[in-house]
Amino acid sequence: MMKQFHSFGWYAARIAPYLPEEAFRPVPSRLFGGLAYMLVLVSSIVTISLFDLHWLWNGLLSIVIGFCFAGLGFLGHEILHGTVVKRAWLRDLLGGIAFLPLCTGPKLWRKWHNATHHVHTQHEELDPDAWPTIKRLAQSRFLRWIYRIPFPIRAFFSFLSLAGMFTVHSLHMLLHFWKEFERGSRRAVFWQFVLPWSIWIGLLLMIGVEKWLFAFVLPLLIGNAIVMGYISTNHRLNPLVPVNDPLANSLTVIVPKWVDVLHFNFSHHTEHHLFPAMSSKYYPLVKQYIKQLWPDRYHEMPMTKALIALWKTPRLYHEQTELIEPREGYVYGTLGNGLNINDLSHKVKENVLEKMVKQK
Protein backbone atom coordinates (compact mmCIF):
# COMPACT_ATOMS: atom_id res chain seq x y z
CA MET A 1 0.00 0.00 0.00
CA MET A 2 1.32 3.42 -1.02
CA LYS A 3 1.50 5.59 2.11
CA GLN A 4 3.64 8.51 0.94
CA PHE A 5 2.52 10.72 -1.95
CA HIS A 6 4.52 13.08 -4.14
CA SER A 7 3.35 15.70 -6.62
CA PHE A 8 3.92 15.28 -10.35
CA GLY A 9 6.51 18.07 -10.12
CA TRP A 10 8.49 16.07 -7.56
CA TYR A 11 8.79 13.14 -9.96
CA ALA A 12 9.35 15.32 -13.02
CA ALA A 13 12.23 17.17 -11.35
CA ARG A 14 14.02 13.86 -10.76
CA ILE A 15 13.52 12.51 -14.27
CA ALA A 16 14.08 15.69 -16.29
CA PRO A 17 17.92 15.71 -15.97
CA TYR A 18 18.05 12.33 -17.74
CA LEU A 19 16.01 13.48 -20.74
CA PRO A 20 17.38 15.09 -23.92
CA GLU A 21 16.71 18.80 -24.50
CA GLU A 22 14.57 18.11 -27.57
CA ALA A 23 12.08 16.25 -25.36
CA PHE A 24 10.93 19.63 -24.03
CA ARG A 25 10.35 21.20 -27.45
CA PRO A 26 7.23 21.10 -29.65
CA VAL A 27 7.16 18.40 -32.34
CA PRO A 28 5.28 19.86 -35.35
CA SER A 29 5.91 16.69 -37.38
CA ARG A 30 3.06 15.07 -35.42
CA LEU A 31 0.76 17.05 -37.72
CA PHE A 32 1.62 14.72 -40.62
CA GLY A 33 -0.25 11.98 -38.80
CA GLY A 34 -3.25 14.28 -38.46
CA LEU A 35 -3.08 15.15 -42.16
CA ALA A 36 -3.12 11.45 -43.06
CA TYR A 37 -6.14 10.88 -40.81
CA MET A 38 -7.95 13.87 -42.32
CA LEU A 39 -7.33 12.74 -45.90
CA VAL A 40 -8.63 9.24 -45.18
CA LEU A 41 -11.62 10.62 -43.24
CA VAL A 42 -12.67 13.13 -45.92
CA SER A 43 -12.16 10.61 -48.73
CA SER A 44 -14.28 8.04 -46.94
CA ILE A 45 -17.11 10.50 -46.23
CA VAL A 46 -17.08 11.70 -49.85
CA THR A 47 -17.22 8.08 -51.06
CA ILE A 48 -20.25 7.33 -48.88
CA SER A 49 -21.91 10.58 -49.96
CA LEU A 50 -21.44 10.27 -53.72
CA PHE A 51 -21.90 6.57 -54.34
CA ASP A 52 -24.78 4.22 -53.59
CA LEU A 53 -22.68 1.47 -52.07
CA HIS A 54 -23.91 -1.73 -50.45
CA TRP A 55 -24.48 -1.26 -46.72
CA LEU A 56 -21.59 -3.62 -45.99
CA TRP A 57 -19.10 -1.37 -47.80
CA ASN A 58 -20.56 1.69 -46.10
CA GLY A 59 -20.20 -0.12 -42.77
CA LEU A 60 -16.52 -0.82 -43.45
CA LEU A 61 -15.97 2.82 -44.37
CA SER A 62 -17.73 3.81 -41.12
CA ILE A 63 -15.21 1.77 -39.17
CA VAL A 64 -12.36 3.50 -40.99
CA ILE A 65 -13.89 6.92 -40.30
CA GLY A 66 -14.44 6.00 -36.64
CA PHE A 67 -10.78 5.07 -36.26
CA CYS A 68 -9.89 8.43 -37.83
CA PHE A 69 -12.20 10.23 -35.39
CA ALA A 70 -10.36 8.60 -32.48
CA GLY A 71 -6.90 9.19 -33.93
CA LEU A 72 -7.62 12.87 -34.51
CA GLY A 73 -8.97 13.10 -30.95
CA PHE A 74 -5.69 11.78 -29.57
CA LEU A 75 -3.77 14.27 -31.72
CA GLY A 76 -6.08 17.10 -30.63
CA HIS A 77 -5.34 16.20 -27.01
CA GLU A 78 -1.63 16.52 -27.74
CA ILE A 79 -1.98 19.75 -29.71
CA LEU A 80 -4.00 21.47 -26.98
CA HIS A 81 -1.32 20.65 -24.42
CA GLY A 82 1.01 22.80 -26.51
CA THR A 83 3.35 19.95 -27.46
CA VAL A 84 2.95 20.30 -31.24
CA VAL A 85 2.84 24.07 -31.83
CA LYS A 86 3.30 26.87 -29.32
CA ARG A 87 1.41 29.84 -30.79
CA ALA A 88 -1.88 29.99 -28.93
CA TRP A 89 -4.10 30.88 -31.91
CA LEU A 90 -2.59 28.13 -34.06
CA ARG A 91 -2.77 25.63 -31.19
CA ASP A 92 -6.48 26.32 -30.72
CA LEU A 93 -7.20 26.29 -34.46
CA LEU A 94 -5.47 22.96 -35.09
CA GLY A 95 -6.77 21.48 -31.84
CA GLY A 96 -10.30 22.56 -32.74
CA ILE A 97 -10.03 20.93 -36.16
CA ALA A 98 -8.70 17.71 -34.64
CA PHE A 99 -11.49 17.62 -32.03
CA LEU A 100 -14.21 18.60 -34.53
CA PRO A 101 -15.22 14.97 -35.23
CA LEU A 102 -15.84 14.41 -31.50
CA CYS A 103 -17.67 17.77 -31.22
CA THR A 104 -15.51 19.27 -28.47
CA GLY A 105 -14.22 22.86 -28.52
CA PRO A 106 -10.60 23.76 -27.70
CA LYS A 107 -11.37 26.36 -25.01
CA LEU A 108 -13.69 24.01 -23.17
CA TRP A 109 -11.19 21.16 -23.43
CA ARG A 110 -8.33 23.22 -22.02
CA LYS A 111 -10.49 24.40 -19.13
CA TRP A 112 -11.91 20.96 -18.37
CA HIS A 113 -8.90 18.77 -19.09
CA ASN A 114 -5.73 20.86 -18.83
CA ALA A 115 -6.65 23.34 -16.12
CA THR A 116 -8.88 21.15 -13.96
CA HIS A 117 -8.42 17.41 -14.48
CA HIS A 118 -4.61 17.60 -14.65
CA VAL A 119 -4.37 19.92 -11.65
CA HIS A 120 -6.78 17.93 -9.47
CA THR A 121 -6.44 14.37 -10.78
CA GLN A 122 -8.47 11.89 -8.72
CA HIS A 123 -9.44 14.51 -6.17
CA GLU A 124 -12.75 13.49 -4.65
CA GLU A 125 -14.45 16.85 -5.24
CA LEU A 126 -12.35 18.84 -7.71
CA ASP A 127 -11.62 16.38 -10.54
CA PRO A 128 -14.55 16.54 -13.00
CA ASP A 129 -13.62 13.08 -14.31
CA ALA A 130 -13.42 11.30 -10.94
CA TRP A 131 -16.08 8.73 -10.11
CA PRO A 132 -18.34 9.33 -7.09
CA THR A 133 -17.93 8.11 -3.53
CA ILE A 134 -20.48 6.23 -1.46
CA LYS A 135 -20.94 9.47 0.50
CA ARG A 136 -22.26 11.13 -2.65
CA LEU A 137 -24.44 8.10 -3.29
CA ALA A 138 -26.01 8.49 0.15
CA GLN A 139 -26.90 12.09 -0.72
CA SER A 140 -28.55 11.31 -4.07
CA ARG A 141 -31.83 9.45 -4.47
CA PHE A 142 -31.22 9.12 -8.21
CA LEU A 143 -27.83 7.44 -7.70
CA ARG A 144 -29.30 5.15 -5.04
CA TRP A 145 -31.97 4.13 -7.56
CA ILE A 146 -29.29 3.42 -10.19
CA TYR A 147 -27.29 1.32 -7.76
CA ARG A 148 -30.31 -0.83 -6.94
CA ILE A 149 -29.93 -2.30 -10.43
CA PRO A 150 -27.99 -5.59 -10.25
CA PHE A 151 -24.26 -5.14 -10.86
CA PRO A 152 -23.98 -7.34 -14.00
CA ILE A 153 -26.68 -5.28 -15.72
CA ARG A 154 -25.04 -1.99 -14.70
CA ALA A 155 -21.64 -3.25 -15.88
CA PHE A 156 -23.08 -4.18 -19.27
CA PHE A 157 -24.76 -0.82 -19.81
CA SER A 158 -21.72 1.00 -18.44
CA PHE A 159 -19.54 -0.53 -21.15
CA LEU A 160 -22.24 0.01 -23.77
CA SER A 161 -22.35 3.70 -22.82
CA LEU A 162 -18.66 4.11 -23.73
CA ALA A 163 -19.83 4.42 -27.35
CA GLY A 164 -21.29 7.83 -26.58
CA MET A 165 -19.76 8.85 -23.28
CA PHE A 166 -17.05 11.22 -24.51
CA THR A 167 -19.45 13.37 -26.49
CA VAL A 168 -22.09 13.29 -23.74
CA HIS A 169 -19.53 14.16 -21.06
CA SER A 170 -18.29 17.05 -23.22
CA LEU A 171 -21.80 18.52 -23.19
CA HIS A 172 -21.97 18.01 -19.43
CA MET A 173 -18.63 19.80 -19.00
CA LEU A 174 -19.89 22.71 -21.12
CA LEU A 175 -22.79 23.18 -18.72
CA HIS A 176 -20.61 22.54 -15.66
CA PHE A 177 -17.93 25.12 -16.49
CA TRP A 178 -20.07 27.69 -18.31
CA LYS A 179 -20.25 30.15 -15.40
CA GLU A 180 -16.50 29.88 -14.79
CA PHE A 181 -15.66 31.31 -18.21
CA GLU A 182 -15.25 35.07 -18.36
CA ARG A 183 -18.04 36.82 -20.22
CA GLY A 184 -15.69 37.67 -23.06
CA SER A 185 -14.78 34.00 -23.54
CA ARG A 186 -18.29 32.58 -23.43
CA ARG A 187 -19.09 33.59 -27.00
CA ALA A 188 -16.04 31.73 -28.31
CA VAL A 189 -16.84 28.68 -26.16
CA PHE A 190 -20.43 28.69 -27.43
CA TRP A 191 -19.49 28.92 -31.10
CA GLN A 192 -16.79 26.30 -30.70
CA PHE A 193 -19.57 24.00 -29.48
CA VAL A 194 -22.06 24.99 -32.18
CA LEU A 195 -19.71 24.89 -35.19
CA PRO A 196 -18.92 21.14 -35.22
CA TRP A 197 -22.58 20.22 -34.81
CA SER A 198 -23.52 22.70 -37.57
CA ILE A 199 -21.10 21.00 -39.94
CA TRP A 200 -22.41 17.51 -39.17
CA ILE A 201 -26.06 18.56 -39.33
CA GLY A 202 -25.28 20.35 -42.61
CA LEU A 203 -23.88 17.07 -43.91
CA LEU A 204 -27.14 15.38 -42.89
CA LEU A 205 -29.15 17.86 -44.96
CA MET A 206 -26.86 17.29 -47.96
CA ILE A 207 -26.71 13.48 -48.07
CA GLY A 208 -29.80 12.27 -46.23
CA VAL A 209 -30.35 10.25 -43.09
CA GLU A 210 -29.21 6.81 -44.30
CA LYS A 211 -25.82 7.91 -45.60
CA TRP A 212 -25.38 10.27 -42.64
CA LEU A 213 -25.70 7.34 -40.26
CA PHE A 214 -22.72 5.71 -41.98
CA ALA A 215 -20.75 8.93 -42.51
CA PHE A 216 -21.11 10.38 -39.01
CA VAL A 217 -23.29 8.61 -36.42
CA LEU A 218 -21.70 5.15 -36.55
CA PRO A 219 -18.15 6.62 -36.78
CA LEU A 220 -18.93 8.86 -33.79
CA LEU A 221 -19.95 5.82 -31.75
CA ILE A 222 -16.81 3.96 -32.82
CA GLY A 223 -14.57 6.96 -32.11
CA ASN A 224 -16.16 7.41 -28.69
CA ALA A 225 -15.69 3.73 -27.87
CA ILE A 226 -11.98 3.79 -28.79
CA VAL A 227 -11.25 7.03 -26.94
CA MET A 228 -13.25 5.96 -23.87
CA GLY A 229 -11.56 2.55 -23.93
CA TYR A 230 -8.39 4.43 -22.98
CA ILE A 231 -9.98 7.09 -20.76
CA SER A 232 -11.87 4.49 -18.73
CA THR A 233 -8.58 2.78 -17.86
CA ASN A 234 -6.62 5.98 -17.14
CA HIS A 235 -7.73 6.35 -13.51
CA ARG A 236 -10.79 4.21 -12.73
CA LEU A 237 -8.81 1.39 -11.10
CA ASN A 238 -6.73 3.87 -9.09
CA PRO A 239 -7.58 5.39 -5.70
CA LEU A 240 -8.77 8.88 -4.96
CA VAL A 241 -5.78 10.74 -3.51
CA PRO A 242 -5.10 13.78 -1.29
CA VAL A 243 -2.02 14.69 -3.37
CA ASN A 244 -1.89 14.72 -7.16
CA ASP A 245 0.55 11.81 -7.40
CA PRO A 246 0.53 10.35 -10.96
CA LEU A 247 2.19 7.11 -9.85
CA ALA A 248 -0.69 6.57 -7.44
CA ASN A 249 -3.62 7.94 -9.41
CA SER A 250 -2.82 6.96 -13.02
CA LEU A 251 -2.40 3.78 -15.04
CA THR A 252 -0.39 3.13 -18.18
CA VAL A 253 -1.84 0.42 -20.41
CA ILE A 254 0.08 -1.83 -22.80
CA VAL A 255 -1.05 -2.07 -26.42
CA PRO A 256 0.74 -3.31 -29.58
CA LYS A 257 3.41 -0.92 -30.85
CA TRP A 258 1.54 -0.26 -34.09
CA VAL A 259 -1.48 0.85 -32.04
CA ASP A 260 0.75 3.23 -30.07
CA VAL A 261 1.90 4.71 -33.39
CA LEU A 262 -1.68 5.21 -34.59
CA HIS A 263 -2.83 6.60 -31.24
CA PHE A 264 0.13 8.90 -30.54
CA ASN A 265 1.27 6.93 -27.45
CA PHE A 266 -1.94 7.78 -25.61
CA SER A 267 -1.52 4.52 -23.70
CA HIS A 268 1.33 6.12 -21.70
CA HIS A 269 -0.95 7.92 -19.28
CA THR A 270 1.18 8.02 -16.14
CA GLU A 271 3.96 9.51 -18.24
CA HIS A 272 1.54 12.08 -19.62
CA HIS A 273 0.52 13.21 -16.13
CA LEU A 274 4.18 13.63 -15.17
CA PHE A 275 4.99 15.69 -18.29
CA PRO A 276 1.73 17.02 -19.80
CA ALA A 277 3.63 19.67 -21.78
CA MET A 278 5.94 17.08 -23.38
CA SER A 279 5.27 15.45 -26.74
CA SER A 280 4.07 11.88 -26.31
CA LYS A 281 6.83 10.91 -28.75
CA TYR A 282 9.16 10.81 -25.74
CA TYR A 283 6.90 8.98 -23.29
CA PRO A 284 8.49 5.56 -23.88
CA LEU A 285 11.78 7.11 -22.72
CA VAL A 286 10.09 8.63 -19.66
CA LYS A 287 8.59 5.22 -18.92
CA GLN A 288 12.06 3.63 -18.84
CA TYR A 289 13.26 6.05 -16.16
CA ILE A 290 10.10 5.75 -14.06
CA LYS A 291 10.53 1.96 -14.00
CA GLN A 292 14.17 2.34 -13.03
CA LEU A 293 13.55 4.84 -10.24
CA TRP A 294 10.19 3.74 -8.79
CA PRO A 295 9.39 0.22 -10.02
CA ASP A 296 7.26 -0.54 -6.94
CA ARG A 297 5.06 2.54 -7.46
CA TYR A 298 4.48 2.35 -11.21
CA HIS A 299 1.25 0.80 -12.52
CA GLU A 300 0.96 -0.73 -15.98
CA MET A 301 -0.95 -3.65 -17.47
CA PRO A 302 -2.26 -4.87 -20.82
CA MET A 303 -5.30 -2.91 -21.89
CA THR A 304 -7.38 -6.06 -22.17
CA LYS A 305 -6.71 -6.92 -18.52
CA ALA A 306 -7.53 -3.38 -17.44
CA LEU A 307 -10.87 -3.48 -19.27
CA ILE A 308 -11.72 -6.88 -17.77
CA ALA A 309 -10.92 -5.53 -14.30
CA LEU A 310 -13.19 -2.53 -14.96
CA TRP A 311 -15.99 -4.88 -16.00
CA LYS A 312 -15.65 -6.97 -12.84
CA THR A 313 -15.25 -4.19 -10.26
CA PRO A 314 -17.67 -1.41 -9.22
CA ARG A 315 -17.09 2.29 -9.92
CA LEU A 316 -18.01 3.69 -6.53
CA TYR A 317 -15.34 4.72 -4.01
CA HIS A 318 -15.36 3.85 -0.32
CA GLU A 319 -12.78 5.55 1.91
CA GLN A 320 -10.86 6.68 -1.21
CA THR A 321 -8.76 3.52 -1.57
CA GLU A 322 -11.55 0.98 -2.06
CA LEU A 323 -14.23 0.30 -4.66
CA ILE A 324 -17.57 -0.79 -3.26
CA GLU A 325 -20.67 -2.45 -4.67
CA PRO A 326 -23.34 -1.12 -2.27
CA ARG A 327 -26.04 -3.60 -3.25
CA GLU A 328 -24.10 -6.60 -1.89
CA GLY A 329 -21.50 -4.72 0.17
CA TYR A 330 -18.64 -6.18 -1.86
CA VAL A 331 -15.43 -4.19 -1.48
CA TYR A 332 -12.39 -4.35 -3.76
CA GLY A 333 -9.00 -2.70 -3.43
CA THR A 334 -7.56 -0.19 -5.89
CA LEU A 335 -4.17 -0.19 -7.61
CA GLY A 336 -1.52 0.13 -4.93
CA ASN A 337 -4.12 -0.73 -2.30
CA GLY A 338 -4.66 -4.45 -2.59
CA LEU A 339 -6.22 -4.81 -6.05
CA ASN A 340 -4.89 -7.98 -7.67
CA ILE A 341 -5.71 -8.03 -11.37
CA ASN A 342 -5.17 -11.78 -11.55
CA ASP A 343 -7.43 -12.47 -8.55
CA LEU A 344 -10.28 -9.99 -8.31
CA SER A 345 -11.51 -11.19 -4.95
CA HIS A 346 -13.51 -9.03 -2.55
CA LYS A 347 -14.39 -8.65 1.09
CA VAL A 348 -17.82 -7.81 2.48
CA LYS A 349 -18.84 -4.70 4.40
CA GLU A 350 -22.47 -4.77 5.43
CA ASN A 351 -24.89 -1.86 5.75
CA VAL A 352 -22.37 0.83 4.75
CA LEU A 353 -24.88 2.72 2.62
CA GLU A 354 -27.72 2.34 5.13
CA LYS A 355 -25.58 3.80 7.91
CA MET A 356 -24.59 6.80 5.79
CA VAL A 357 -28.20 7.48 4.74
CA LYS A 358 -29.24 7.47 8.41
CA GLN A 359 -26.38 9.83 9.30
CA LYS A 360 -27.47 12.18 6.53
XYZ file of C-alpha atoms in Angstrom:
360
model
C 0.000 0.000 0.000
C 1.325 3.416 -1.016
C 1.504 5.593 2.114
C 3.639 8.514 0.938
C 2.522 10.720 -1.950
C 4.520 13.077 -4.136
C 3.350 15.701 -6.616
C 3.920 15.275 -10.347
C 6.508 18.069 -10.117
C 8.490 16.070 -7.561
C 8.790 13.143 -9.961
C 9.355 15.320 -13.023
C 12.235 17.169 -11.347
C 14.024 13.858 -10.761
C 13.524 12.509 -14.268
C 14.078 15.689 -16.293
C 17.916 15.706 -15.965
C 18.055 12.333 -17.744
C 16.008 13.481 -20.738
C 17.384 15.085 -23.921
C 16.708 18.796 -24.498
C 14.567 18.107 -27.568
C 12.085 16.248 -25.360
C 10.930 19.631 -24.033
C 10.347 21.200 -27.453
C 7.232 21.098 -29.648
C 7.157 18.403 -32.338
C 5.281 19.858 -35.349
C 5.913 16.692 -37.380
C 3.062 15.075 -35.415
C 0.757 17.046 -37.723
C 1.622 14.725 -40.619
C -0.252 11.981 -38.802
C -3.248 14.285 -38.462
C -3.075 15.154 -42.158
C -3.117 11.454 -43.057
C -6.140 10.877 -40.811
C -7.951 13.869 -42.319
C -7.327 12.743 -45.901
C -8.628 9.244 -45.179
C -11.616 10.622 -43.243
C -12.672 13.127 -45.916
C -12.159 10.614 -48.731
C -14.284 8.039 -46.938
C -17.110 10.500 -46.229
C -17.077 11.700 -49.846
C -17.222 8.081 -51.061
C -20.247 7.326 -48.877
C -21.912 10.584 -49.964
C -21.435 10.273 -53.717
C -21.903 6.575 -54.341
C -24.779 4.216 -53.593
C -22.682 1.466 -52.073
C -23.907 -1.727 -50.455
C -24.484 -1.261 -46.724
C -21.586 -3.619 -45.994
C -19.102 -1.368 -47.802
C -20.561 1.687 -46.098
C -20.197 -0.115 -42.772
C -16.524 -0.824 -43.447
C -15.966 2.822 -44.366
C -17.734 3.806 -41.125
C -15.208 1.769 -39.170
C -12.363 3.505 -40.994
C -13.889 6.921 -40.303
C -14.440 5.996 -36.645
C -10.777 5.066 -36.263
C -9.885 8.430 -37.831
C -12.197 10.232 -35.392
C -10.362 8.604 -32.482
C -6.895 9.188 -33.930
C -7.624 12.867 -34.508
C -8.969 13.104 -30.955
C -5.685 11.780 -29.574
C -3.766 14.270 -31.717
C -6.081 17.098 -30.628
C -5.340 16.204 -27.011
C -1.631 16.520 -27.745
C -1.976 19.752 -29.709
C -4.004 21.472 -26.980
C -1.323 20.648 -24.416
C 1.012 22.800 -26.514
C 3.351 19.949 -27.459
C 2.950 20.295 -31.238
C 2.840 24.072 -31.833
C 3.302 26.875 -29.315
C 1.413 29.836 -30.786
C -1.880 29.995 -28.925
C -4.101 30.882 -31.913
C -2.586 28.127 -34.059
C -2.774 25.630 -31.193
C -6.483 26.321 -30.723
C -7.197 26.292 -34.464
C -5.473 22.959 -35.089
C -6.775 21.478 -31.841
C -10.303 22.563 -32.737
C -10.030 20.927 -36.164
C -8.704 17.709 -34.637
C -11.490 17.618 -32.033
C -14.206 18.603 -34.526
C -15.221 14.967 -35.231
C -15.843 14.412 -31.495
C -17.672 17.768 -31.223
C -15.515 19.273 -28.467
C -14.225 22.859 -28.524
C -10.602 23.760 -27.704
C -11.368 26.362 -25.007
C -13.692 24.007 -23.168
C -11.188 21.160 -23.431
C -8.326 23.219 -22.016
C -10.492 24.399 -19.129
C -11.915 20.960 -18.366
C -8.897 18.769 -19.090
C -5.729 20.862 -18.832
C -6.648 23.340 -16.117
C -8.884 21.151 -13.958
C -8.421 17.408 -14.483
C -4.615 17.602 -14.646
C -4.373 19.923 -11.652
C -6.782 17.925 -9.467
C -6.442 14.369 -10.778
C -8.467 11.886 -8.715
C -9.444 14.510 -6.173
C -12.749 13.488 -4.645
C -14.445 16.847 -5.236
C -12.350 18.840 -7.714
C -11.616 16.383 -10.542
C -14.547 16.537 -13.000
C -13.624 13.080 -14.309
C -13.415 11.302 -10.938
C -16.075 8.730 -10.106
C -18.342 9.328 -7.092
C -17.935 8.110 -3.531
C -20.484 6.228 -1.456
C -20.942 9.472 0.499
C -22.258 11.132 -2.648
C -24.441 8.096 -3.289
C -26.014 8.487 0.145
C -26.904 12.085 -0.721
C -28.550 11.308 -4.071
C -31.832 9.453 -4.474
C -31.216 9.117 -8.209
C -27.830 7.443 -7.695
C -29.297 5.152 -5.037
C -31.965 4.133 -7.556
C -29.292 3.419 -10.194
C -27.288 1.321 -7.762
C -30.306 -0.829 -6.941
C -29.932 -2.300 -10.429
C -27.990 -5.594 -10.255
C -24.260 -5.137 -10.860
C -23.983 -7.342 -14.003
C -26.681 -5.279 -15.721
C -25.036 -1.991 -14.697
C -21.642 -3.245 -15.876
C -23.082 -4.184 -19.272
C -24.763 -0.822 -19.813
C -21.722 1.001 -18.445
C -19.539 -0.529 -21.146
C -22.238 0.009 -23.773
C -22.351 3.697 -22.825
C -18.661 4.108 -23.731
C -19.832 4.417 -27.349
C -21.286 7.833 -26.576
C -19.757 8.853 -23.276
C -17.046 11.223 -24.511
C -19.453 13.372 -26.495
C -22.092 13.291 -23.743
C -19.531 14.160 -21.061
C -18.291 17.049 -23.222
C -21.799 18.524 -23.194
C -21.974 18.007 -19.433
C -18.629 19.797 -19.000
C -19.890 22.714 -21.116
C -22.785 23.184 -18.716
C -20.607 22.535 -15.662
C -17.933 25.120 -16.492
C -20.069 27.693 -18.312
C -20.245 30.154 -15.401
C -16.497 29.877 -14.793
C -15.658 31.313 -18.212
C -15.252 35.068 -18.357
C -18.042 36.816 -20.220
C -15.690 37.666 -23.060
C -14.779 34.004 -23.539
C -18.291 32.583 -23.429
C -19.092 33.589 -26.999
C -16.042 31.727 -28.312
C -16.844 28.680 -26.164
C -20.432 28.695 -27.427
C -19.494 28.923 -31.104
C -16.790 26.296 -30.703
C -19.567 24.003 -29.481
C -22.062 24.992 -32.184
C -19.707 24.892 -35.189
C -18.918 21.142 -35.218
C -22.584 20.221 -34.815
C -23.522 22.698 -37.566
C -21.103 20.998 -39.938
C -22.409 17.514 -39.172
C -26.055 18.563 -39.331
C -25.283 20.350 -42.609
C -23.882 17.067 -43.910
C -27.139 15.382 -42.889
C -29.151 17.864 -44.964
C -26.861 17.290 -47.956
C -26.707 13.482 -48.072
C -29.797 12.274 -46.227
C -30.349 10.251 -43.088
C -29.215 6.806 -44.302
C -25.823 7.915 -45.602
C -25.377 10.266 -42.640
C -25.699 7.341 -40.256
C -22.716 5.710 -41.982
C -20.749 8.934 -42.507
C -21.114 10.379 -39.006
C -23.292 8.609 -36.418
C -21.700 5.149 -36.545
C -18.152 6.623 -36.776
C -18.930 8.865 -33.787
C -19.952 5.824 -31.748
C -16.806 3.956 -32.818
C -14.570 6.955 -32.113
C -16.164 7.410 -28.690
C -15.685 3.734 -27.869
C -11.985 3.785 -28.793
C -11.254 7.028 -26.936
C -13.246 5.964 -23.875
C -11.563 2.555 -23.928
C -8.394 4.428 -22.978
C -9.976 7.085 -20.765
C -11.867 4.491 -18.730
C -8.580 2.777 -17.858
C -6.621 5.981 -17.136
C -7.731 6.347 -13.507
C -10.786 4.214 -12.725
C -8.812 1.388 -11.100
C -6.730 3.866 -9.091
C -7.581 5.389 -5.700
C -8.767 8.877 -4.959
C -5.776 10.741 -3.514
C -5.105 13.777 -1.292
C -2.025 14.693 -3.368
C -1.890 14.721 -7.163
C 0.550 11.807 -7.402
C 0.530 10.350 -10.959
C 2.186 7.112 -9.850
C -0.694 6.568 -7.439
C -3.621 7.944 -9.414
C -2.823 6.958 -13.020
C -2.402 3.777 -15.044
C -0.393 3.126 -18.185
C -1.839 0.417 -20.408
C 0.079 -1.826 -22.800
C -1.046 -2.065 -26.420
C 0.737 -3.313 -29.575
C 3.406 -0.919 -30.849
C 1.538 -0.257 -34.086
C -1.476 0.852 -32.038
C 0.749 3.235 -30.071
C 1.902 4.714 -33.388
C -1.682 5.207 -34.594
C -2.831 6.600 -31.238
C 0.126 8.900 -30.544
C 1.268 6.934 -27.454
C -1.939 7.780 -25.610
C -1.525 4.521 -23.695
C 1.334 6.116 -21.696
C -0.953 7.923 -19.280
C 1.179 8.016 -16.135
C 3.962 9.515 -18.236
C 1.536 12.083 -19.615
C 0.523 13.214 -16.133
C 4.182 13.633 -15.170
C 4.985 15.691 -18.291
C 1.730 17.017 -19.803
C 3.628 19.671 -21.783
C 5.936 17.083 -23.384
C 5.269 15.451 -26.736
C 4.068 11.880 -26.313
C 6.825 10.911 -28.752
C 9.161 10.813 -25.736
C 6.895 8.984 -23.289
C 8.489 5.557 -23.883
C 11.782 7.110 -22.719
C 10.093 8.629 -19.656
C 8.595 5.222 -18.922
C 12.062 3.634 -18.839
C 13.256 6.050 -16.162
C 10.098 5.747 -14.061
C 10.526 1.964 -13.999
C 14.172 2.335 -13.030
C 13.552 4.844 -10.235
C 10.185 3.742 -8.785
C 9.393 0.216 -10.018
C 7.260 -0.541 -6.936
C 5.057 2.544 -7.458
C 4.484 2.349 -11.214
C 1.247 0.804 -12.517
C 0.962 -0.732 -15.979
C -0.949 -3.654 -17.471
C -2.262 -4.869 -20.817
C -5.299 -2.907 -21.887
C -7.380 -6.061 -22.168
C -6.711 -6.917 -18.519
C -7.533 -3.377 -17.439
C -10.871 -3.481 -19.269
C -11.716 -6.877 -17.769
C -10.924 -5.527 -14.301
C -13.185 -2.534 -14.964
C -15.986 -4.882 -15.996
C -15.649 -6.973 -12.843
C -15.250 -4.192 -10.262
C -17.671 -1.411 -9.217
C -17.092 2.289 -9.917
C -18.009 3.693 -6.530
C -15.344 4.716 -4.010
C -15.358 3.854 -0.317
C -12.784 5.548 1.908
C -10.864 6.681 -1.210
C -8.759 3.520 -1.575
C -11.546 0.977 -2.060
C -14.226 0.302 -4.662
C -17.572 -0.786 -3.262
C -20.666 -2.452 -4.670
C -23.335 -1.121 -2.265
C -26.043 -3.604 -3.253
C -24.101 -6.598 -1.894
C -21.503 -4.718 0.172
C -18.639 -6.185 -1.864
C -15.426 -4.186 -1.476
C -12.389 -4.346 -3.760
C -8.998 -2.700 -3.433
C -7.564 -0.186 -5.894
C -4.166 -0.191 -7.607
C -1.518 0.129 -4.928
C -4.122 -0.734 -2.299
C -4.657 -4.450 -2.595
C -6.218 -4.807 -6.047
C -4.885 -7.980 -7.674
C -5.714 -8.029 -11.373
C -5.173 -11.776 -11.548
C -7.428 -12.467 -8.553
C -10.281 -9.988 -8.308
C -11.513 -11.194 -4.948
C -13.511 -9.029 -2.553
C -14.394 -8.654 1.087
C -17.815 -7.808 2.477
C -18.836 -4.704 4.403
C -22.472 -4.768 5.435
C -24.887 -1.860 5.746
C -22.372 0.833 4.748
C -24.878 2.721 2.617
C -27.724 2.345 5.133
C -25.579 3.796 7.914
C -24.589 6.799 5.791
C -28.203 7.476 4.743
C -29.240 7.471 8.414
C -26.381 9.830 9.300
C -27.471 12.176 6.529
